[in-house]
Coordinates of C-alpha atoms in Angstrom, one line a residue:
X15 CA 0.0 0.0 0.0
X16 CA 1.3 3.8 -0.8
X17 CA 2.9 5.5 2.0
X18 CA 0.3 8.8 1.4
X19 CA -3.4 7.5 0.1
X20 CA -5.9 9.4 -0.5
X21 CA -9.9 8.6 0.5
X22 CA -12.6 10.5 -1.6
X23 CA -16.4 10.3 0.2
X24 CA -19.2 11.8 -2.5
X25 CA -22.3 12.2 -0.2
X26 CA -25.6 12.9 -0.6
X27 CA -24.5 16.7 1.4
X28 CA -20.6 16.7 1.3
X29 CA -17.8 16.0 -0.3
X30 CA -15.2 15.0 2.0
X31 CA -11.1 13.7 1.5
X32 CA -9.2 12.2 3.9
X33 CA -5.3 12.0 3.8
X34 CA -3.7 9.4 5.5
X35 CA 0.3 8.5 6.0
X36 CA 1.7 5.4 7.4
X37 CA 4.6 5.5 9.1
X38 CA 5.1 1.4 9.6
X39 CA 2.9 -1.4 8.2
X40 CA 0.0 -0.7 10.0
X41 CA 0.7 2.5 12.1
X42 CA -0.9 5.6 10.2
X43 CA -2.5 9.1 11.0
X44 CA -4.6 11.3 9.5
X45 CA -2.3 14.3 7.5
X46 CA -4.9 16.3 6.2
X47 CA -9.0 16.3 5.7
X48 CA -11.8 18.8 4.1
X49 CA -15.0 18.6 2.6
X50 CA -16.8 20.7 0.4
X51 CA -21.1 21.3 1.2
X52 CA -21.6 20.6 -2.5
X53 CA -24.9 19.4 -2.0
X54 CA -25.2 16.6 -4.8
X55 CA -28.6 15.6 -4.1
X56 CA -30.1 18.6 -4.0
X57 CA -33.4 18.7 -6.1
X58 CA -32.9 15.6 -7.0
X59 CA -35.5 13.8 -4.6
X60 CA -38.3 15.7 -6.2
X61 CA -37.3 14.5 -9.7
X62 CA -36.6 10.7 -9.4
X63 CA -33.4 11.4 -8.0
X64 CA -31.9 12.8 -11.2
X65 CA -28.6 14.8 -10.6
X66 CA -29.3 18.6 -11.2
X67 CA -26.9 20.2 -13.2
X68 CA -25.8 22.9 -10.7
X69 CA -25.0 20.1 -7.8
X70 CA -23.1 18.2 -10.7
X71 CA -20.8 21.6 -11.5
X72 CA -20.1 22.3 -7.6
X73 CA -19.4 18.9 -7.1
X74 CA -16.8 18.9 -10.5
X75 CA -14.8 21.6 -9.2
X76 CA -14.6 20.7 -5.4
X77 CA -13.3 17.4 -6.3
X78 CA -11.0 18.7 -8.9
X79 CA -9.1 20.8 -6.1
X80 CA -9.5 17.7 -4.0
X81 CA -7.1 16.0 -6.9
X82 CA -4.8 19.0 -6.7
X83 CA -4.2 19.1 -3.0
X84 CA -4.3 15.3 -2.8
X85 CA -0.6 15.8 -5.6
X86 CA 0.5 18.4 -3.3
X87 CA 0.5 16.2 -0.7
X88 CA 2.3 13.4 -2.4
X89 CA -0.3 11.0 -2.7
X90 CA 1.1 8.1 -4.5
X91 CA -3.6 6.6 -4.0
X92 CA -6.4 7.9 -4.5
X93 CA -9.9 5.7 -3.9
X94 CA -12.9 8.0 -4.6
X95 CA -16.2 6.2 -3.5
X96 CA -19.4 7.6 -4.3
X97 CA -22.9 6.8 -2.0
X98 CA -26.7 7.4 -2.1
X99 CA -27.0 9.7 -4.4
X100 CA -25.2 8.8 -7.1
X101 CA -25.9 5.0 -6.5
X102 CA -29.9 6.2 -7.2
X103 CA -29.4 8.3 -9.6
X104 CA -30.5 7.5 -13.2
X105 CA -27.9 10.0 -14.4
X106 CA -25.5 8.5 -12.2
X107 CA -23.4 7.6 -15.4
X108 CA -23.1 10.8 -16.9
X109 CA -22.2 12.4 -13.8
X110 CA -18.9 9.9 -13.9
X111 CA -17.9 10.3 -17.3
X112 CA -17.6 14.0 -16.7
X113 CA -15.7 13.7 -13.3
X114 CA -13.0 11.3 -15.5
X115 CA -12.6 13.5 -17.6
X116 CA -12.6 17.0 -16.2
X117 CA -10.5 15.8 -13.0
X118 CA -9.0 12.5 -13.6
X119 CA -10.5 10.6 -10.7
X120 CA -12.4 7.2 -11.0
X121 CA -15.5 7.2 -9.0
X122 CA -16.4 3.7 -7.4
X123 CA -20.1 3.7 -6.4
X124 CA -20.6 1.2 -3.4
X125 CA -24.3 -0.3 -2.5
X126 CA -25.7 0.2 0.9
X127 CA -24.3 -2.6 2.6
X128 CA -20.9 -1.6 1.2
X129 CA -21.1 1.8 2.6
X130 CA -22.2 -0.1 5.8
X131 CA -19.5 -2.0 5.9
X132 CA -17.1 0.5 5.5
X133 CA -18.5 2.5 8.6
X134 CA -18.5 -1.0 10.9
X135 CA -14.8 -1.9 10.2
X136 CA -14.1 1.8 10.8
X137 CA -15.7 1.4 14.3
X138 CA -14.6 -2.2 15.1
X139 CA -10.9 -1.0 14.5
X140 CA -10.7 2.6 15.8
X141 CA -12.8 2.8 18.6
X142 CA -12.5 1.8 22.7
X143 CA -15.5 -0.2 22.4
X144 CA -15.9 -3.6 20.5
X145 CA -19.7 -4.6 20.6
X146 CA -22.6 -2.8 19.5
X147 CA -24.8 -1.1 16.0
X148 CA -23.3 1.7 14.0
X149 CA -25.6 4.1 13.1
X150 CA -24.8 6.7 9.8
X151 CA -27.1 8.8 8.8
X152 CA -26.2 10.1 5.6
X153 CA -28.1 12.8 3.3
X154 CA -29.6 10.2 1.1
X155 CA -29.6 6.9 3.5
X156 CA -28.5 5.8 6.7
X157 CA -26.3 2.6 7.0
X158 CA -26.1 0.2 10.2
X159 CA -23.4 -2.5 10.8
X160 CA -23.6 -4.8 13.7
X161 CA -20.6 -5.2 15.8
X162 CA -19.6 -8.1 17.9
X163 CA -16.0 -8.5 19.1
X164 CA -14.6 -6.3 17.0
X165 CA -16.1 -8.1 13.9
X166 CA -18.6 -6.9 11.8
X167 CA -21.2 -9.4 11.6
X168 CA -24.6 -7.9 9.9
X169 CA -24.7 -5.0 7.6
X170 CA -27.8 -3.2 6.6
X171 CA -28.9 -0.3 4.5
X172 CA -31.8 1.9 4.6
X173 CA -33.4 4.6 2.1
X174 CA -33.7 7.6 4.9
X175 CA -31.4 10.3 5.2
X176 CA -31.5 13.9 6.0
X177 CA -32.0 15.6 2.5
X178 CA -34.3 13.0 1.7
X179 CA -36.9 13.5 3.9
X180 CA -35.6 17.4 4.3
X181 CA -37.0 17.7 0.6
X182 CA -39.9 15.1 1.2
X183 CA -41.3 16.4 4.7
X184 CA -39.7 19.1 6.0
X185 CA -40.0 22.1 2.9
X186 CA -42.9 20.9 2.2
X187 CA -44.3 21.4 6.1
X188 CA -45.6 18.5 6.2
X189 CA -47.0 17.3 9.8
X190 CA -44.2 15.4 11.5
X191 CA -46.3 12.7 12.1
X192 CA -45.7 11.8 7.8
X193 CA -42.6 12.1 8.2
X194 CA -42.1 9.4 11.5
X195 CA -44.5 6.7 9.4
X196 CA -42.0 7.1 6.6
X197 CA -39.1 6.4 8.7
X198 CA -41.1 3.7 10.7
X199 CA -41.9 1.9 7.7
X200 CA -38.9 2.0 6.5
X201 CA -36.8 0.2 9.4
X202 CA -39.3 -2.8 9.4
X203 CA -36.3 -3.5 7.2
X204 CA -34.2 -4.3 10.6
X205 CA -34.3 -7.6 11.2
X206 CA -35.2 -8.2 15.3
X207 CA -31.9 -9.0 16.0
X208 CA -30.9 -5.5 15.9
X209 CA -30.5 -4.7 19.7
X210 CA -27.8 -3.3 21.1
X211 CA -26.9 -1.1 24.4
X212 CA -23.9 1.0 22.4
X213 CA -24.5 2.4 19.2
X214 CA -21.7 3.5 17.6
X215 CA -22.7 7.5 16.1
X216 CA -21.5 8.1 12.3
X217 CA -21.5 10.8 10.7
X218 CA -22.3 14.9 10.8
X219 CA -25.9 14.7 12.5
X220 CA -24.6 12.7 15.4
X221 CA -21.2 14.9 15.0
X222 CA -23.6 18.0 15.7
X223 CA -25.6 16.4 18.3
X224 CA -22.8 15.3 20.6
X225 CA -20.9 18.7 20.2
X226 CA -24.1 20.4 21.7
X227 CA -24.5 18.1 24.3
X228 CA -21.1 18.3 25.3
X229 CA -21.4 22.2 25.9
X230 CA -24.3 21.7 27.8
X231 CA -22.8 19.4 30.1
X232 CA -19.7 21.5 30.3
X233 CA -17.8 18.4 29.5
X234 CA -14.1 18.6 30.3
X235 CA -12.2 17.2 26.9
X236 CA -12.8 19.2 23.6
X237 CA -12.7 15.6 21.6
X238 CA -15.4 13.9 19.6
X239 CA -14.1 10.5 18.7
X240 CA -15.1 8.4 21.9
X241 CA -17.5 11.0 23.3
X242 CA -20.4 8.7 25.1
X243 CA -23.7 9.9 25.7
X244 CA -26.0 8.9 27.6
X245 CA -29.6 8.6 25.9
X246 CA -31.5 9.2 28.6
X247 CA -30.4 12.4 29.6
X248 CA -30.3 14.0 26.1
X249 CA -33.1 12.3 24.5
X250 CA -34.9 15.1 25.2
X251 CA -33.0 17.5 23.6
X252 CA -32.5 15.4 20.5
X253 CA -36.2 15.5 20.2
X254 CA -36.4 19.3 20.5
X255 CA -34.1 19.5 17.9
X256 CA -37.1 18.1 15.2
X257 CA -39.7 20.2 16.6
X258 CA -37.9 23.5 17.0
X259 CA -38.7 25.5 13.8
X260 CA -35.4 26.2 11.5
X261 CA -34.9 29.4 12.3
X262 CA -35.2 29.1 16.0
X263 CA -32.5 26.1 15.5
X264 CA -29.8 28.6 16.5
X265 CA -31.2 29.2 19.8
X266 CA -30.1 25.5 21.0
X267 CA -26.6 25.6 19.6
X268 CA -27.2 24.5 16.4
X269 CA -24.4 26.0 13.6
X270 CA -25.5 27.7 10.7
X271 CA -24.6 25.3 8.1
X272 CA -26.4 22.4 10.3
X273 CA -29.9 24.0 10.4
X274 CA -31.3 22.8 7.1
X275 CA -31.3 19.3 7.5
X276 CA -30.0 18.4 11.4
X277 CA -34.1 18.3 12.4
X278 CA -34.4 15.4 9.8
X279 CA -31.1 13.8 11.1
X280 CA -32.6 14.0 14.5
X281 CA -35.4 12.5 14.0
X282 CA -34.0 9.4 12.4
X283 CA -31.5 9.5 15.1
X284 CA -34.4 9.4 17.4
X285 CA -36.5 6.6 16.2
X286 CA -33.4 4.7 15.1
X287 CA -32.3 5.1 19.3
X288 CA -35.6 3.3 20.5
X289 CA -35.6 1.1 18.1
X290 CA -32.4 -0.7 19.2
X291 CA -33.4 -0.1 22.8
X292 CA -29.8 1.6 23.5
X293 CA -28.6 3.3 26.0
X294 CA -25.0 5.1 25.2
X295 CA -24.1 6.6 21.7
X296 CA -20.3 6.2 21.4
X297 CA -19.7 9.1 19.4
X298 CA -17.4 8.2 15.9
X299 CA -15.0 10.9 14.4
X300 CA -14.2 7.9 12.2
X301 CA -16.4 6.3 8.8
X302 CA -16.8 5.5 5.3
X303 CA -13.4 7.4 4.5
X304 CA -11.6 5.2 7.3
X305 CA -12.9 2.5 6.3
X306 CA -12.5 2.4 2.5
X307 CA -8.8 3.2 3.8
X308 CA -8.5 0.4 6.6
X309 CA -10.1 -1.9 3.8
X310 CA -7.2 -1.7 1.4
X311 CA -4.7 -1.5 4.3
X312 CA -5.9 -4.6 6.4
X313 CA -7.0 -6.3 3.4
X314 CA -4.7 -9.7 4.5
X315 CA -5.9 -9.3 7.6
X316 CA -9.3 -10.3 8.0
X317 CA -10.1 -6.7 8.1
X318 CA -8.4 -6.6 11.8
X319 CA -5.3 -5.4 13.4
X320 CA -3.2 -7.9 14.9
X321 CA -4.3 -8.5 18.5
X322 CA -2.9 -6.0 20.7
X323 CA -1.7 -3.7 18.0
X324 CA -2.7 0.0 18.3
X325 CA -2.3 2.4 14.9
X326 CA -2.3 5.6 17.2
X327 CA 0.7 4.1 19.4
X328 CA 2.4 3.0 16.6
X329 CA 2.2 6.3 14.6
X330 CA 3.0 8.2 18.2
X331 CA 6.6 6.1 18.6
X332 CA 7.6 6.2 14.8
X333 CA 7.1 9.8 14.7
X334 CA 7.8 11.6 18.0
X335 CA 9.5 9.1 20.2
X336 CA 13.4 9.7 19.9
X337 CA 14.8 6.7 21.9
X338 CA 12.5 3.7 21.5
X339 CA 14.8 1.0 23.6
X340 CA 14.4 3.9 26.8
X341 CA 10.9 4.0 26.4
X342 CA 11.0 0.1 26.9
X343 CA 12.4 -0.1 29.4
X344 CA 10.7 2.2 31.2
X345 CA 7.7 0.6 30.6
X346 CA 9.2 -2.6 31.8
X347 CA 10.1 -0.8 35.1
X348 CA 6.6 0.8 35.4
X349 CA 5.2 -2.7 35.8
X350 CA 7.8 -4.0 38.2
X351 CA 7.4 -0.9 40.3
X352 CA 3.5 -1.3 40.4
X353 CA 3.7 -5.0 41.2
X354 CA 6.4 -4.7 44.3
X355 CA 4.3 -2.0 45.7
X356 CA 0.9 -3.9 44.9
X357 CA 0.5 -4.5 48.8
X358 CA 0.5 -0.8 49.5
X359 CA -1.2 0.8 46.9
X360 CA -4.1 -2.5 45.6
X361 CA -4.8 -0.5 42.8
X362 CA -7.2 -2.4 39.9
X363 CA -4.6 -4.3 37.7
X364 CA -6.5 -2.7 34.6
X365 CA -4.3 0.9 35.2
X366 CA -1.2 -1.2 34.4
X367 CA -2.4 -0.3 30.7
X368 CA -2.1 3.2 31.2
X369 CA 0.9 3.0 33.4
X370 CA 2.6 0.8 30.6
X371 CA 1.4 3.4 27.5
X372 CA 2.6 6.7 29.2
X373 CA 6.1 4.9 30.4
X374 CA 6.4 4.3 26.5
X375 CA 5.4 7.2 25.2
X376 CA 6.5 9.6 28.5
X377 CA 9.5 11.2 26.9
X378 CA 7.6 12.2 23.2
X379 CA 7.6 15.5 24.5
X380 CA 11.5 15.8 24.2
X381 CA 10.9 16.0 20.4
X382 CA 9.4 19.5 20.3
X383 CA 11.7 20.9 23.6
X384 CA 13.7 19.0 26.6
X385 CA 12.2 21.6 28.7
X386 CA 8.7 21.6 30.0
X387 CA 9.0 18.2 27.9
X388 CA 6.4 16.8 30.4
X389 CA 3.6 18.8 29.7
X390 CA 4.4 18.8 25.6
X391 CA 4.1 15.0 26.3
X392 CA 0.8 15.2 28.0
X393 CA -0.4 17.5 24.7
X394 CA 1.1 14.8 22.4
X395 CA -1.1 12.0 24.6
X396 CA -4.5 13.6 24.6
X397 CA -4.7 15.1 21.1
X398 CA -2.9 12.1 19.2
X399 CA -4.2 8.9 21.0
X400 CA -6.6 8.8 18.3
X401 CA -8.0 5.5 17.8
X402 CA -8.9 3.0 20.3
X403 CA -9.2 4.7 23.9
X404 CA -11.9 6.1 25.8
X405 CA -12.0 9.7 26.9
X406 CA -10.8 8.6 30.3
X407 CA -7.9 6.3 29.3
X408 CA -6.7 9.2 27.3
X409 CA -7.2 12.1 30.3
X410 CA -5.6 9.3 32.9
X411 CA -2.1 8.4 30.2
X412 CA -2.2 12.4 29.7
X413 CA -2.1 13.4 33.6
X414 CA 0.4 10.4 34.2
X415 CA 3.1 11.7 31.8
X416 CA 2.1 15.8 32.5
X417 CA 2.9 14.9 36.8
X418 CA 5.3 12.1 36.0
X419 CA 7.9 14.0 37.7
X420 CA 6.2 15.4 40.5
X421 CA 3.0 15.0 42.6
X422 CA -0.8 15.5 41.3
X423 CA -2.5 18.2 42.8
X424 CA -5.4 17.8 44.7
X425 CA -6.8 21.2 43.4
X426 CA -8.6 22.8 40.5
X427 CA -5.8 22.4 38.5
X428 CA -7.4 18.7 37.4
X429 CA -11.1 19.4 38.3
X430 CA -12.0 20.1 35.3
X431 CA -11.8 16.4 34.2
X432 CA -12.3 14.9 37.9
X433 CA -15.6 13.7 36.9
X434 CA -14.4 11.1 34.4
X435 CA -11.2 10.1 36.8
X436 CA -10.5 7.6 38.9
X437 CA -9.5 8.6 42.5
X438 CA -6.8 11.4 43.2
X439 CA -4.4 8.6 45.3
X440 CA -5.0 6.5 42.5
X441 CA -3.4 9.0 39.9
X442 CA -0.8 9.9 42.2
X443 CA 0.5 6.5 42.9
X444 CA 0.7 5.7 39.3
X445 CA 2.2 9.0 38.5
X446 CA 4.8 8.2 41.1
X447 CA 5.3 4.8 39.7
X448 CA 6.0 6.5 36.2
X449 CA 8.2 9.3 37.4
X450 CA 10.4 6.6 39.9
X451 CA 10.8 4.3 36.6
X452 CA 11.7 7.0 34.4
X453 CA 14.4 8.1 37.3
X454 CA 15.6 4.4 37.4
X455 CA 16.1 4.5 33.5
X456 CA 18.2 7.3 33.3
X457 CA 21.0 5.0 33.1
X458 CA 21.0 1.9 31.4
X459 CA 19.7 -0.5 34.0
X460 CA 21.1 -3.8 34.9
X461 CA 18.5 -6.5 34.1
X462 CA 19.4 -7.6 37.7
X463 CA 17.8 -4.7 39.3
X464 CA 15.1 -5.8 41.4
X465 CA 12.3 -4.3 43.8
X466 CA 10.2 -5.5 46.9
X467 CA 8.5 -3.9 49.4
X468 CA 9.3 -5.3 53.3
X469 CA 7.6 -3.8 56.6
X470 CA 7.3 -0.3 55.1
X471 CA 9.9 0.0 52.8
X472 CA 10.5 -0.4 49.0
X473 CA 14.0 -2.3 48.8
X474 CA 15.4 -1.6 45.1
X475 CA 18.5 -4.1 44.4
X476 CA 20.9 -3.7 42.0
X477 CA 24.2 -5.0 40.8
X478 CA 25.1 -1.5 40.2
X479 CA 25.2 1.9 42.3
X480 CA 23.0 3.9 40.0
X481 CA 23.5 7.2 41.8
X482 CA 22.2 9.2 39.4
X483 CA 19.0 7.6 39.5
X484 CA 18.8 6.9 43.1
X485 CA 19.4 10.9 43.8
X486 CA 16.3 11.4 40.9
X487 CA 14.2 9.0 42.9
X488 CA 14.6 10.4 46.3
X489 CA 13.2 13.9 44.7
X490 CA 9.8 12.2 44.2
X491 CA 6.9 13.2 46.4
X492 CA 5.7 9.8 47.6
X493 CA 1.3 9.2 47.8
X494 CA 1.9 8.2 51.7
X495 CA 5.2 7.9 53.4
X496 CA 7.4 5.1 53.0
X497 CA 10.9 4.5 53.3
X498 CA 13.1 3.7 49.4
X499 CA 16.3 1.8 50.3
X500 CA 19.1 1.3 47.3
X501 CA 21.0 -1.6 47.8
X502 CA 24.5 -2.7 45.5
X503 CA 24.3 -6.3 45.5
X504 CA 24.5 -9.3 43.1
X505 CA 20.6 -10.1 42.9
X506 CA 20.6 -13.8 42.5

């Protein structure tokens, strides 16, 4: 696969790219993304779904940009895939001749379930959770996939989408109760099956809705992808979006180029939610552009990363992490550390995952500036652990590696994210497990050096003197007060 590749999304409303880069074989990030509001569809549900002439035109020269920028960036790929509106449209032909021709890019049109597909294995590979129904409401359709253990296992498409019944229902003011029958009749489609407590949220409806909801709960971490909310509590407001006229839309948040067509979105959203009886919508800054991409990269591998592999970490250590054997073995004396001191602390084995990621990843920082290198770190950690954590692994690795070399504060500085946290002694502990590993690593360390804890002291046994790190380690502000002993001896 090219180093650079290029993903081209035609929807029924935008037109989006996606750059991605790999920096090993499956390690990548995103180098660049835009989309253009061409608006493809529009008019063309009132006439059989015929491509209007003026959608076609916007849509030929925001893609033809797309191709320049795409070169600029030194794409070596470019997959253009094309949805609902094209897929239905009798002109659909025409439309692809002319984007051949005037920008040199081959249009693929995908079928529902292919579209559906590509939103599942986008979900089942980028996000924290593994189980559950993808919901992606489109302009022209809205695709589910069912998830189950990280495999997609059902795949399902279905002819409502937000310009479609925008242009149906909604200009033509048509009772909302018209509008609900057409959406109801159209998921009898869903087989029964279809029930799932998480539904994973695709796509700029959903995208909308969690943003507002996230102001309105003052929620602590500016970051979409993984955002969980809770259906209960903003149910309500999803439904107040449909029945709030448009041009009172702005009054609950909602942006200017959302208030068209997010009432529509909301409503399917709605029906869609008690339909599948859920409770949390996991929030997805990830679809059909990830997938189409993850399809050609994983396309040996059963669609899946190898167990245990993480793209996000991967892409982290090949780009900003300058001395990979350090960040080993600091991560090999993060676990030591926590286990000798398991007696003391009896913290939940699970945090040895974030104890193990930020001793990796701890010194990143170092790449943009030795000094303050902690808190560049911390930055690094919460804006580029992309894919595959929650909201509160990424806030817990982030605080680790920010306090890793001195104590977390039990003061404002942190509430702003307290309420998705674990205790304060439990961040401290493993902040102070972090910043006594890194102090131990400073040197190269003796595979010999050994730790236990006895009566109330931590014993650290080596076959060297390791001063430096000893004097480092001493500096640390310990949770509760205990006693560190360094001891020269052959460790048998």
């Amino acid at each position: 696969m090219a180093k650079i590749t290029t993903i081209i999304d035609i929807g029924s409303n935008s037109v989006r790219m996606a750059i991605f880069q790999k920096t090993s074989r499956f390690g990548f990030y995103l180098l660049y993304e835009i989309k253009s509001k061409v608006r493809i569809s529009e008019g063309s549900y009132r006439f059989g779904g015929i491509l209007q002439e003026l959608p076609m035109l916007r849509a030929l020269k925001a893609l033809s940009d797309f191709k320049q920028i795409s070169q600029k960036y030194g794409s070596k790929k470019l997959l253009c895939v094309a949805t609902s509106a094209i897929r239905d449209a009798p002109n659909a032909r025409e439309f692809i001749s002319r984007v051949k021709q005037t920008c040199g890019i081959q249009i693929k049109v995908i079928d529902g379930k292919k579209e559906a597909f590509y939103g599942g294995i986008a979900c089942a590979n980028l996000s924290h959770k593994k189980d559950g129904i993808t919901i992606d409401i489109g302009g022209g359709s809205t695709e589910c996939a069912f998830i189950k253990e990280g495999k997609v296992i059902d795949l399902i498409s279905l002819d409502i989408g937000t310009i479609r019944l925008k242009e149906l229902f909604f200009d033509k003011k048509e009772d909302l109760r018209a509008a609900k029958e057409f959406i109801k009749k159209e998921i009898e489609k869903i087989p029964k099956t279809y029930r799932h407590t998480n539904i994973f949220g695709i796509g700029g409806t959903i995208r909308a809705i969690s943003k507002m909801a996230m102001k309105n709960t003052d929620y602590p971490i500016d970051v979409l992808h993984g955002y969980e909310m809770d259906i209960k509590e903003h149910l309500p407001f999803i439904e107040k979006i449909y029945t709030t006229k448009e041009e009172k839309l702005a009054s609950l948040g909602v942006s200017e180029d959302r208030k068209d067509n997010i009432r529509s979105g909301a409503l399917i959203l709605a029906v869609l939610l008690e339909r599948f009886e859920a409770d949390i919508v996991t929030t997805s800054g990830v679809g059909v552009r990830e997938g189409v991409f993850l399809s050609d990269l994983l396309r040996n591998q059963n669609y899946t990363f190898p167990i245990g592999f993480n793209p996000s970490l991967s892409s982290l250590a090949d780009r900003f992490l300058l001395h990979h054997k350090h960040g080993q073995s600091v991560k090999k004396e993060c676990l030591k550390i926590f286990d000798a001191l398991w007696s003391v602390h009896r913290i939940d084995v699970r945090y040895k995952l974030h104890l193990s990621i930020a001793g990796r990843l701890s010194g990143i920082g170092k790449k943009l500036s030795f000094y303050d290198a902690h808190e560049h770190s911390a930055y690094f950690l919460l804006h580029a652990l992309d894919y595959g954590f929650s909201h509160q692994d990424k806030a817990i690795i982030c605080l680790l590696a920010q306090f890793s070399n001195k104590k977390i504060p039990k003061d404002n500085s942190i509430a702003h994210i307290s309420k998705i946290m674990p205790p304060i002694l439990t961040l401290q502990w493993l902040s102070f497990i972090l910043g006594m590993a890194e102090a131990m690593c400073i040197v190269g360390l003796p595979s010999d050096t050994h730790y236990s804890y006895e009566g109330d002291r931590l014993k650290v046994r080596s076959s060297q003197g390791l001063y430096l790190s000893q004097e480092n380690v001493m500096k640390l502000v310990k949770p509760i007060e205990f006693q560190i002993e360094f001891f020269q001896e052959k460790v048998v």
